[in-house]
Coordinates of C-alpha atoms (C1' of nucleotides) in Angstrom, one line a residue:
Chain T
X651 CA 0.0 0.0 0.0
X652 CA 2.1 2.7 1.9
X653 CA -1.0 3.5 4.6
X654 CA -4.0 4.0 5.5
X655 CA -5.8 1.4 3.2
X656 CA -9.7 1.2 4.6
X657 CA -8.7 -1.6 6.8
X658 CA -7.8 -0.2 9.8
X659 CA -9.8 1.6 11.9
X660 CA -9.2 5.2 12.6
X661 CA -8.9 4.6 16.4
X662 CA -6.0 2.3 15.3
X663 CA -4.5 4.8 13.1
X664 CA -3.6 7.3 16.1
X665 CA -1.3 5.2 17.8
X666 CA 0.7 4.8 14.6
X667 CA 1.4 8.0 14.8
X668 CA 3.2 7.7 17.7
X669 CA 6.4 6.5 16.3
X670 CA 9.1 8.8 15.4
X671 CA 12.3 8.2 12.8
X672 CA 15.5 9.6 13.3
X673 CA 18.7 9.5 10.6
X674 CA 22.3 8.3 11.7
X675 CA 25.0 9.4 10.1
X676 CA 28.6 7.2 9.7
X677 CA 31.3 10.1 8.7
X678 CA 34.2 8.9 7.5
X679 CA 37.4 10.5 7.3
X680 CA 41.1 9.3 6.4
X681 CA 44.1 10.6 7.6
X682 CA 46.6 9.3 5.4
X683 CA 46.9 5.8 7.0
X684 CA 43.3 5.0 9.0
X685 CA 40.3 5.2 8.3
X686 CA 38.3 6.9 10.8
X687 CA 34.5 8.0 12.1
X688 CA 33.6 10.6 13.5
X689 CA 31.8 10.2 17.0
X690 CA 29.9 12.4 19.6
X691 CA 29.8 12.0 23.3
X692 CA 26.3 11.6 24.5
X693 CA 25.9 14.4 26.9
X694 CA 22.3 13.3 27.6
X695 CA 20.4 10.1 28.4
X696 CA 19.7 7.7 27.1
X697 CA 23.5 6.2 27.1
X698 CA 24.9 9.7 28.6
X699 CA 28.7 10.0 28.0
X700 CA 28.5 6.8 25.6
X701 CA 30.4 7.3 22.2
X702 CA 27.2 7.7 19.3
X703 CA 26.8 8.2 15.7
X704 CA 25.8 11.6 14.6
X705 CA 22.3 11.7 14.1
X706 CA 19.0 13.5 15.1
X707 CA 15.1 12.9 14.8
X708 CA 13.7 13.8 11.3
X709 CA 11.6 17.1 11.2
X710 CA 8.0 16.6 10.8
X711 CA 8.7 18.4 6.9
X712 CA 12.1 17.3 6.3
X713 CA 13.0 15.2 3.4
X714 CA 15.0 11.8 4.8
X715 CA 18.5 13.0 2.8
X716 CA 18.2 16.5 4.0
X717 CA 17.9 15.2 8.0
X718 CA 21.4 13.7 7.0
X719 CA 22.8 16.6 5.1
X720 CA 21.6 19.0 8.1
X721 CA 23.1 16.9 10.7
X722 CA 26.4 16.5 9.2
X723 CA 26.5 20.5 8.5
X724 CA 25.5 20.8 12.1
X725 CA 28.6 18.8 13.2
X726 CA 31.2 20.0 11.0
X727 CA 30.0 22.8 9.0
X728 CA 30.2 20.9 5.6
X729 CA 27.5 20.9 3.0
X730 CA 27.5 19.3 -0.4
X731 CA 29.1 16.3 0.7
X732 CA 29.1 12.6 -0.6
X733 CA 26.3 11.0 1.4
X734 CA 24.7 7.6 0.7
X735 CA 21.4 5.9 2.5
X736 CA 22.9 2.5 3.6
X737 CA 19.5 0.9 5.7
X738 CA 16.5 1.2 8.1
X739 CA 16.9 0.0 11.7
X740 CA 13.5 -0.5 13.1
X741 CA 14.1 -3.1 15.4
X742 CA 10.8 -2.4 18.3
X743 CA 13.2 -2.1 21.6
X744 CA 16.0 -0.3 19.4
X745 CA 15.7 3.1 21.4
X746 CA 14.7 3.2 25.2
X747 CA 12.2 6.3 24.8
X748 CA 9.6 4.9 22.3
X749 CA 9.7 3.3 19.2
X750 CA 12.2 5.1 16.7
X751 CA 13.3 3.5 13.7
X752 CA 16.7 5.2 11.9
X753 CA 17.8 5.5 8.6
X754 CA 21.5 4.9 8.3
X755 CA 23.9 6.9 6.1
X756 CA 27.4 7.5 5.0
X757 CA 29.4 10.3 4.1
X758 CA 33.0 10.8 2.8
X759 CA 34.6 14.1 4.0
X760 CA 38.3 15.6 3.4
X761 CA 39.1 15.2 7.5
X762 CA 41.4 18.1 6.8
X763 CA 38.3 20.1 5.9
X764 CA 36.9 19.4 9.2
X765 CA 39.1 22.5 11.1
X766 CA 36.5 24.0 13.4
X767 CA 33.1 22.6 15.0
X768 CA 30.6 25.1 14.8
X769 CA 27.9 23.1 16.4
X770 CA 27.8 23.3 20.0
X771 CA 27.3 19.6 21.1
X772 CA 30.7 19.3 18.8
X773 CA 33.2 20.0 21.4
X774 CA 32.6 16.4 22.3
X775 CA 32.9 15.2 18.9
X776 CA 36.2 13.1 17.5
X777 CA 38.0 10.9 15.7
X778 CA 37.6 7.3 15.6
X779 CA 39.8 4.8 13.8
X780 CA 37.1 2.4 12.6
X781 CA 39.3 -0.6 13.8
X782 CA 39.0 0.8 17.3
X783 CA 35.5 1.8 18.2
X784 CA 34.3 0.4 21.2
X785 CA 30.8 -0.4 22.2
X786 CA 29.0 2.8 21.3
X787 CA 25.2 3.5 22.2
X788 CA 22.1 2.2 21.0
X789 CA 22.2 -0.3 18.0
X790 CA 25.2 2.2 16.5
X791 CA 27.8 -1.0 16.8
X792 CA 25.6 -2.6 14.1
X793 CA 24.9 0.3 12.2
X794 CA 28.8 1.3 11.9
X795 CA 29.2 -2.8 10.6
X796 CA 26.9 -2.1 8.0
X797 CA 27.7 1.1 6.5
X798 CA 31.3 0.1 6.4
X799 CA 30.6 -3.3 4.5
X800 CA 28.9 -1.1 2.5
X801 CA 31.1 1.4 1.5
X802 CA 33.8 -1.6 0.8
X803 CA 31.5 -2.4 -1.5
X804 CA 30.8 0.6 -3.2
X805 CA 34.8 1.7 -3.5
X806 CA 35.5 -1.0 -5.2
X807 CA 32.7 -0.4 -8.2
X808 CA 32.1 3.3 -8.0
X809 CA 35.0 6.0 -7.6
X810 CA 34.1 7.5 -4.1
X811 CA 37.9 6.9 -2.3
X812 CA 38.3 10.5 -3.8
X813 CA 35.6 12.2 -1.9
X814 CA 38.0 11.4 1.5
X815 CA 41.6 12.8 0.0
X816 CA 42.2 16.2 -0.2
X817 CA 42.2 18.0 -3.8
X818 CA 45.7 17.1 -5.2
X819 CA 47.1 13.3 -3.7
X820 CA 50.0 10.9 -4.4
X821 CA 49.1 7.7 -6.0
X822 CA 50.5 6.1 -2.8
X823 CA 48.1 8.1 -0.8
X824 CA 45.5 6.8 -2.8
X825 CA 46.9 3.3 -2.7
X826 CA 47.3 3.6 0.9
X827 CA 43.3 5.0 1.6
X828 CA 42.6 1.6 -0.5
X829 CA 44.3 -0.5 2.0
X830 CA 42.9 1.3 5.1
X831 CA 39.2 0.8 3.6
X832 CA 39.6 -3.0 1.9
X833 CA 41.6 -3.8 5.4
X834 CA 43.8 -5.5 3.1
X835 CA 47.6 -5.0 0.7
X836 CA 47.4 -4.4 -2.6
X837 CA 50.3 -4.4 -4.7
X838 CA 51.9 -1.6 -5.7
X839 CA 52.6 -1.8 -9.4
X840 CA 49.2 -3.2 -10.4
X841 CA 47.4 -0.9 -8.5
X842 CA 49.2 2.0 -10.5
X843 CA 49.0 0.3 -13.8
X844 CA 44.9 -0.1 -12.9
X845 CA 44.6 3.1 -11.5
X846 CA 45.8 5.1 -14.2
X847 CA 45.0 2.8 -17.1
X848 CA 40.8 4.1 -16.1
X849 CA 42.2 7.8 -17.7
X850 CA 40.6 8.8 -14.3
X851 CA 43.5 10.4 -13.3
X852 CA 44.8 14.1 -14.1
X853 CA 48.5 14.1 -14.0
X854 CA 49.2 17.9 -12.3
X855 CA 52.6 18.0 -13.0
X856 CA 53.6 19.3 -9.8
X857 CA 55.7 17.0 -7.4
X858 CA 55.2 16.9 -3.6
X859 CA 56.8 19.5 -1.3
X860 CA 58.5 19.2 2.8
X861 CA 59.6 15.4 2.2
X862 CA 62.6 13.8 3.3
X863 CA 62.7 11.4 0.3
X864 CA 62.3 11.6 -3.9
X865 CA 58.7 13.1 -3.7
X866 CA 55.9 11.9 -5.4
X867 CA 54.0 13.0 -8.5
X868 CA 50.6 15.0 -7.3
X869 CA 47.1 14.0 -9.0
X870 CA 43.8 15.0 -8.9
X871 CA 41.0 13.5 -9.6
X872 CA 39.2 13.8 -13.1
X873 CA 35.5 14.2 -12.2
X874 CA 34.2 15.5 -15.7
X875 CA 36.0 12.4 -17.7
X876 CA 33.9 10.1 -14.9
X877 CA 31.0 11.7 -15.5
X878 CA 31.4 11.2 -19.2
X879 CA 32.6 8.0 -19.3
X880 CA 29.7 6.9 -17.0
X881 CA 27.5 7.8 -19.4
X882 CA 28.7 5.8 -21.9
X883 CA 28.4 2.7 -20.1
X884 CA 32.0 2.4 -18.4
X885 CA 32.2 1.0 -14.9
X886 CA 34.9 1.6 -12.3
X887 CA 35.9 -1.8 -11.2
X888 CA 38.4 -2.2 -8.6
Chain Q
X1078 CA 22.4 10.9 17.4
X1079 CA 19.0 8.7 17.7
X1080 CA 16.3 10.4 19.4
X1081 CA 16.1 12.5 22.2
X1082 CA 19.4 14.0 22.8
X1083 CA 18.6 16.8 25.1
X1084 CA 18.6 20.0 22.4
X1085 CA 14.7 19.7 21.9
X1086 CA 12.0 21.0 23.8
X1087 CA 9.8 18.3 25.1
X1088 CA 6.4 19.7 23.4
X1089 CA 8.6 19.6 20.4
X1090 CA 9.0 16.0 21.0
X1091 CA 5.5 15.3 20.8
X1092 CA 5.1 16.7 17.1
X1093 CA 7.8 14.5 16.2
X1094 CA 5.6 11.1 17.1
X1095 CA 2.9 12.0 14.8
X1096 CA 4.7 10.6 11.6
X1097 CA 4.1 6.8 10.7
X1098 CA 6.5 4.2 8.6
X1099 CA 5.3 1.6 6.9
X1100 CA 6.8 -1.3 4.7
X1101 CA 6.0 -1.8 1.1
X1102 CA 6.8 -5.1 -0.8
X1103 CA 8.3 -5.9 -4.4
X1104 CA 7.5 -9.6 -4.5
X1105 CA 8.9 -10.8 -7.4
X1106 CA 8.1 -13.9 -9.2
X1107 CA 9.2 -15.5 -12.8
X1108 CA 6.7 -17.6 -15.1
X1109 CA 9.2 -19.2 -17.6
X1110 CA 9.7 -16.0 -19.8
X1111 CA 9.0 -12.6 -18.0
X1112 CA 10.0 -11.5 -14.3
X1113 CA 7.1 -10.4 -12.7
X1114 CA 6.0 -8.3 -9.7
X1115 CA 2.8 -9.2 -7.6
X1116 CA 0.2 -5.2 -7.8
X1117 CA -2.6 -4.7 -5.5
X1118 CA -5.5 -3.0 -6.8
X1119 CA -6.0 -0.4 -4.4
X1120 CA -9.9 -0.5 -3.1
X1121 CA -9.7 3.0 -1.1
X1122 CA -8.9 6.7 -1.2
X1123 CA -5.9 7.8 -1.8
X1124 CA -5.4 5.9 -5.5
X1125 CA -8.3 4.4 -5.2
X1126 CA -8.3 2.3 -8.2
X1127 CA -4.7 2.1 -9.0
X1128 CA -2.3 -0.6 -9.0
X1129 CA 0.1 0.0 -5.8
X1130 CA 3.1 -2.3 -4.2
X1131 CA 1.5 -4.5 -1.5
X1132 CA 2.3 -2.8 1.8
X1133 CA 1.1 -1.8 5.7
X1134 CA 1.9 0.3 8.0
X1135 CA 4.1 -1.1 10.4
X1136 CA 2.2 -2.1 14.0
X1137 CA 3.9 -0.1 17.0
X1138 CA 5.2 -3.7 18.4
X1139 CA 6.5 -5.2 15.0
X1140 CA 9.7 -5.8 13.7
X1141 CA 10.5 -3.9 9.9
X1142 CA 11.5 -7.6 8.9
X1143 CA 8.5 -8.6 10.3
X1144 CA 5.9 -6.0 9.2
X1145 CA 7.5 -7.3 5.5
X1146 CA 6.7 -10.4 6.4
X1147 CA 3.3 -10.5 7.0
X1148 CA 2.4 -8.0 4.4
X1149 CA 3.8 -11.3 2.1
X1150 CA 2.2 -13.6 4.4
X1151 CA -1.1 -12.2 3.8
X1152 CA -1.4 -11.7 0.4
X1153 CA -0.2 -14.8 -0.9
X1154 CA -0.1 -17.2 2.4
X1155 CA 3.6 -17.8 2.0
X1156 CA 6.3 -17.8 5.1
X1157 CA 10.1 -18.3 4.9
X1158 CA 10.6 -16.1 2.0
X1159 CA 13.5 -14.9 0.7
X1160 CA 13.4 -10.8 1.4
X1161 CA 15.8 -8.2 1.6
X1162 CA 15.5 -4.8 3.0
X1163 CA 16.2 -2.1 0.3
X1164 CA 16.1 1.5 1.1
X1165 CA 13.8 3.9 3.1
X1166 CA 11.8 6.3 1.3
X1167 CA 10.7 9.5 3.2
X1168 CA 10.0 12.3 0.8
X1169 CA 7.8 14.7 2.8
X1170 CA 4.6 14.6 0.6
X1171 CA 5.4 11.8 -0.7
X1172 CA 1.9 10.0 0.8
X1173 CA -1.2 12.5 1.2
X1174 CA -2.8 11.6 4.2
X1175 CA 0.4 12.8 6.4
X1176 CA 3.9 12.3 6.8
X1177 CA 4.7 8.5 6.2
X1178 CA 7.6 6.9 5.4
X1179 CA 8.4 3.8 3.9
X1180 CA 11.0 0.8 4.2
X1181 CA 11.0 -0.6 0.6
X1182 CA 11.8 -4.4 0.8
X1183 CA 11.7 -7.1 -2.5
X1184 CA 11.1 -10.5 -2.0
X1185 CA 11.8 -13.7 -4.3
X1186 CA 9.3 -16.2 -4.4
X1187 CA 8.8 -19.2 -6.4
X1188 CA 5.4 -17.9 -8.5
X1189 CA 3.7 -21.7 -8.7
X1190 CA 3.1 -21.8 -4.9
X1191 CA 1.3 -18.8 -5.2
X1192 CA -2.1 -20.6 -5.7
X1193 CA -4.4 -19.2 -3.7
X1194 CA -4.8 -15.7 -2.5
X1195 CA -5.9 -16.0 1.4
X1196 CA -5.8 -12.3 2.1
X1197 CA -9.5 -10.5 1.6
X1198 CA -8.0 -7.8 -0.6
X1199 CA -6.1 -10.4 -2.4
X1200 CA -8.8 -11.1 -5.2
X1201 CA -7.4 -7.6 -6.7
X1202 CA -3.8 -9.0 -6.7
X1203 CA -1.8 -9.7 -9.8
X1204 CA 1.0 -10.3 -11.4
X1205 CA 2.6 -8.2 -13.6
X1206 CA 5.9 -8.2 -16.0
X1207 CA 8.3 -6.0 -14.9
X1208 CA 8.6 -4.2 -18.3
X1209 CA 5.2 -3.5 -18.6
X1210 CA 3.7 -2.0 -15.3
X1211 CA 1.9 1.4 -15.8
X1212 CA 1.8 4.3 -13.5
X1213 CA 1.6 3.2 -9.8
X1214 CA -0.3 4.9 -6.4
X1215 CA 2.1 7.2 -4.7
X1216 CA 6.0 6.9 -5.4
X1217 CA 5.6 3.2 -5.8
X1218 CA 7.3 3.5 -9.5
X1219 CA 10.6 4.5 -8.0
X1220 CA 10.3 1.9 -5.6
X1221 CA 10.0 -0.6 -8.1
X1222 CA 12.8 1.1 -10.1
X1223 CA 15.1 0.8 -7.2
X1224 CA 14.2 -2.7 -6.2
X1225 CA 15.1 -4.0 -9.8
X1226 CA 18.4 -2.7 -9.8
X1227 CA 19.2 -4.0 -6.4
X1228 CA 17.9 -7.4 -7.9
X1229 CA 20.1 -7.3 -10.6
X1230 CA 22.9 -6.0 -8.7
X1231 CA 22.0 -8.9 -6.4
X1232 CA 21.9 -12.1 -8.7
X1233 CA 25.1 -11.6 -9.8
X1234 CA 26.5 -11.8 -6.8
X1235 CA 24.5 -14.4 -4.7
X1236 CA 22.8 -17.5 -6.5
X1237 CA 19.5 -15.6 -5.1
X1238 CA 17.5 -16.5 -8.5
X1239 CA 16.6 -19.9 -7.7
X1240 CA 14.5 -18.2 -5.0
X1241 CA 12.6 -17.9 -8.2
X1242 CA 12.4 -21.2 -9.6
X1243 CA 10.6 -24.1 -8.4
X1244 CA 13.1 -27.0 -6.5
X1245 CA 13.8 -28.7 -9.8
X1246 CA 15.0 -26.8 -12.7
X1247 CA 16.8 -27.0 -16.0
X1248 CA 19.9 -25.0 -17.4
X1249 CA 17.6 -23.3 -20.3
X1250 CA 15.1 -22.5 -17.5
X1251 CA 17.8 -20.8 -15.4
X1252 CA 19.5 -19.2 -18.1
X1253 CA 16.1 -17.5 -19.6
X1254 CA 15.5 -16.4 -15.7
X1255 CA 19.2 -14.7 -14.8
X1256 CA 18.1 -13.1 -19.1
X1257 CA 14.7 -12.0 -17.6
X1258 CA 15.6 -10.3 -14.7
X1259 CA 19.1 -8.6 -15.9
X1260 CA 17.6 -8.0 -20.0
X1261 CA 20.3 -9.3 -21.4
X1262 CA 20.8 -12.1 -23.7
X1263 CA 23.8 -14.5 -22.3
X1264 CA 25.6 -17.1 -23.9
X1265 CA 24.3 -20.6 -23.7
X1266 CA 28.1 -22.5 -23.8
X1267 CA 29.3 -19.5 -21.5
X1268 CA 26.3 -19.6 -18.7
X1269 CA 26.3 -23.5 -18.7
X1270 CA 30.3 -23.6 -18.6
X1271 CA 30.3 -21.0 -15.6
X1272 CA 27.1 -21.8 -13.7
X1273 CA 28.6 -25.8 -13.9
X1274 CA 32.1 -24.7 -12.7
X1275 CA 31.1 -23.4 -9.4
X1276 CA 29.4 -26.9 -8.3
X1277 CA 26.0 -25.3 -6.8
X1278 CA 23.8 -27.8 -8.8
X1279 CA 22.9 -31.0 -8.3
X1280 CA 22.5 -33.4 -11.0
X1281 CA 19.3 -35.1 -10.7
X1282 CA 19.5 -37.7 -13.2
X1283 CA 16.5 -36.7 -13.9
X1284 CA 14.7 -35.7 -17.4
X1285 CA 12.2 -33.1 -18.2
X1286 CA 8.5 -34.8 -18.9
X1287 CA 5.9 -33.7 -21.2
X1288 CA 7.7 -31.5 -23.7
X1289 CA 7.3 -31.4 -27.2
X1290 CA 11.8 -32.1 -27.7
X1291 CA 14.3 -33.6 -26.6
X1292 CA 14.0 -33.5 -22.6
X1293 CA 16.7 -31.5 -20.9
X1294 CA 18.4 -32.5 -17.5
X1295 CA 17.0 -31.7 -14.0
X1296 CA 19.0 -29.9 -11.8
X1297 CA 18.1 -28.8 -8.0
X1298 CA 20.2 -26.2 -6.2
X1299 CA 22.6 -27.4 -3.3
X1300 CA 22.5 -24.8 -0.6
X1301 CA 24.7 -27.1 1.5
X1302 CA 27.2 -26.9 -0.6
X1303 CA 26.9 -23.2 -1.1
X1304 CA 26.6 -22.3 2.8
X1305 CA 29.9 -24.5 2.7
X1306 CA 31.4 -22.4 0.4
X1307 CA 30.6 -19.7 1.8
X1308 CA 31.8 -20.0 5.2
X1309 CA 35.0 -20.7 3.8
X1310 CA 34.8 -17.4 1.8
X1311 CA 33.9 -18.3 -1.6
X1312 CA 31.8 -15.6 -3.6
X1313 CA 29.3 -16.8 -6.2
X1314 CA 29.6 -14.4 -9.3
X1315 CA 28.3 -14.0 -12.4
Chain V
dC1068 C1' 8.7 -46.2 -39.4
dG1069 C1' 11.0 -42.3 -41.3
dG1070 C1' 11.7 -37.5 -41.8
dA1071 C1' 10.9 -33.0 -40.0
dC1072 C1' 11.0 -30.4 -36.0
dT1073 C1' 12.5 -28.6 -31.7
dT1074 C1' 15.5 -28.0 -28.0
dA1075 C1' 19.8 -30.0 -25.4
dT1076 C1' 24.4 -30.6 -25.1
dT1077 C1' 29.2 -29.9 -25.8
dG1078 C1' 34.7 -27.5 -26.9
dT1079 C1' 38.1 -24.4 -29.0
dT1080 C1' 40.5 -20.3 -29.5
dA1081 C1' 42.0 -15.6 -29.3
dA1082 C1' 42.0 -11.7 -26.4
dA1083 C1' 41.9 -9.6 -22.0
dA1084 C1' 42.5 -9.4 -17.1
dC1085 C1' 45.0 -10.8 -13.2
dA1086 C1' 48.7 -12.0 -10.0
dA1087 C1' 53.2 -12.4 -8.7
dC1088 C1' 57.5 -10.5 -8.6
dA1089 C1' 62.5 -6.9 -8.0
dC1090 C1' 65.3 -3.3 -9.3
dC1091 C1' 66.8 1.5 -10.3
dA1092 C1' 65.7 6.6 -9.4
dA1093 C1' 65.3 10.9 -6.9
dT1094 C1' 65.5 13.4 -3.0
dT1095 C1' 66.9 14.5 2.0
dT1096 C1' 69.9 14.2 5.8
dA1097 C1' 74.0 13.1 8.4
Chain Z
dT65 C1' 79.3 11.5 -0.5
dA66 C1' 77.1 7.7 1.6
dA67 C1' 72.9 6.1 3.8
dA68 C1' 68.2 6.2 4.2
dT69 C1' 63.7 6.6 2.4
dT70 C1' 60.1 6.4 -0.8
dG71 C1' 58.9 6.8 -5.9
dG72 C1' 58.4 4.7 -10.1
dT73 C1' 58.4 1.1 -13.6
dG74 C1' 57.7 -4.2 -17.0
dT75 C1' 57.5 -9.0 -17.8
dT76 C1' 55.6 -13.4 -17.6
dG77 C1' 52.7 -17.2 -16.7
dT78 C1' 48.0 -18.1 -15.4
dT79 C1' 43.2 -17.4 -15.4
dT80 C1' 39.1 -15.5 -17.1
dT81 C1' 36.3 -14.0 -20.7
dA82 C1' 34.0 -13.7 -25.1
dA83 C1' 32.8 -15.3 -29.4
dC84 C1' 31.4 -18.8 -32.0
dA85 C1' 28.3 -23.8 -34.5
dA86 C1' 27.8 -28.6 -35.1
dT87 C1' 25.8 -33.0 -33.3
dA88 C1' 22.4 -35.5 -30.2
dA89 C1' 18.0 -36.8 -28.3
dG90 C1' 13.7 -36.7 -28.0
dT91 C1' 8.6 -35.7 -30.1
dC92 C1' 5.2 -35.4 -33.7
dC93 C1' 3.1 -36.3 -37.9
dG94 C1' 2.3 -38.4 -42.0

DNA sequence: CGGACTTATTGTTAAAACAACACCAATTTA
DNA sequence: TAAATTGGTGTTGTTTTAACAATAAGTCCG
């Protein structure tokens, strides 16, 4: 259906309405060797002083992505940001207060762009390495699982590593990002060869500056031949 | 965050409960030719009339899994399906009676033990090819749209399509399914070679009865085997 | 019973993708 | 100028993929 279909009573259909949803938000960062989440201490119950996700009910007239978009501005003062919709957790006991269900999502952010905090819960906001979060509140533990295996996924068949390195990177930087996300080695030379073979790849010319060894070539990513190669079909494969 | 993190008023709180979720239902079947998609003729205001995804609003005590689950249950009297939770969709006025959103989920379901319709809206359910469903009640075409592509996405990745099949199958049967749902045209040698290689079928020694040829071979999928696999991380791939 | 019809079954080959592997180059610093 | 550090590059054998067509086993009809 989606609602109120005639078969229900209209007695009944008050208490649905007594539900409310709420969106979490995953943000990942990388910081040139682990990936990482960003976190809030609770600083109210439920779970006070617990490590959270991000995340906040939905308002009553608020599209689902722009509850995301709004809660990641609020924490670090970022908008137009890669964000994805991962899942609904709905589970009946999943929030203390009443029955919330959440809509998980991801986002990739430069963690370099993330200098100040303008929200003013964010003072107890930080970085996490992903391998190291402990138990976090609510059914966040599961949540973090899932967006992760899904943005494993999705690196390997759609270029998003970009969205978390800073405008101009080394290929071992990128190679390096690969690693921290796949949680596994990739060798060198054929991860150059398929890197750059995808055209993907503008070659800046410039070399890397402040360090104390033959510096690296600086690339940036080619967003415009994506785009048009997308169009025509092609597929990032990883 | 999730809820109730101490920055709202509590009469804010309240206006935040009067939004209900619901769970709508792709149930997908495949009749030896065309992939199909079980429609509801809608018998009240709003859409009154038109064909709409099978769906409910999720009871204040229920599990989304299990609200998806008995929305199946009750149209077609079938438990133990295969489903898969797919993405939440919450566009503001995206249902008319009031701020509702939805938890899109697609189930796979063998279309021959769908016999009888116990469910007393049922007599208006159908089935559908994919390629030819109209214009749906509310956002239901996007729904659709999005649950296809996470099919196809799906069934080349998982042996999920003989969900679809009854328990004994042949090669041409499961090649014209994995051509229904992705609309593609494969190669015979090729899918046999590949689908063959990875030892998920079982050979029944068995022929096909009643056809108007030569018979063809029956084969029955080996879950063991596959959950075997599995566990030892193989991925199926197609 | 034989021929026409229909679908089932099977293998080869060339091209592309993948995986494994090691050495020289450029720069900084002591 | 030598040591330390990281950057950059090619080849080869193996596997996977894609393209392609002839024969086999049954049914049906005359």
């Amino acid at each position: 259906m989606t609602g109120i279909n005639g078969y229900i009573r209209m007695s009944e259909i008050e208490s649905f309405f007594k539900s409310a949803f709420s969106v979490d938000n995953v943000i990942f960062g990388f910081d040139g060797s682990d990936l990482k989440v960003l976190l809030i201490q609770r600083g109210a119950a439920p779970f006070k002083g617990k490590w959270a996700l991000p995340g906040d009910l939905v308002y009553p007239n608020e599209n689902l992505d722009t509850a995301a978009e709004r809660v990641l501005e609020q924490l670090t003062g970022l908008r137009d940001v890669y964000l994805e919709q991962v899942k609904a957790f709905g589970a009946v006991n999943r929030h203390p207060l009443g029955r919330v269900i959440t809509i998980a999502y991801y986002s990739l952010i430069k963690i370099s762009d993330f200098l100040v905090t303008p929200a003013s819960f964010a003072q107890s906001a930080s970085w996490h390495a992903v391998s190291e979060v402990g138990e976090l509140a609510f059914d966040h533990n599961e949540i973090l699982d899932t967006c992760l295996k899904s943005l494993k996924r999705k690196v390997r068949r759609a270029p998003v590593g970009f969205e978390l390195l800073p405008p101009k990177f080394t290929l071992t930087e990128l190679q390096q990002l690969y690693e921290a996300i796949l949680d596994d080695k990739l060798d060198k030379r054929n991860f150059r060869k398929k890197i750059l073979s995808m055209n993907l790849l503008l070659d800046l010319n410039e070399l890397q500056e402040g360090v104390a060894h033959r510096p690296a070539k600086l690339y940036q990513f080619d967003r415009d031949t994506y785009e048009a190669f997308v169009a025509k079909g092609f597929s990032f494969d990883l």
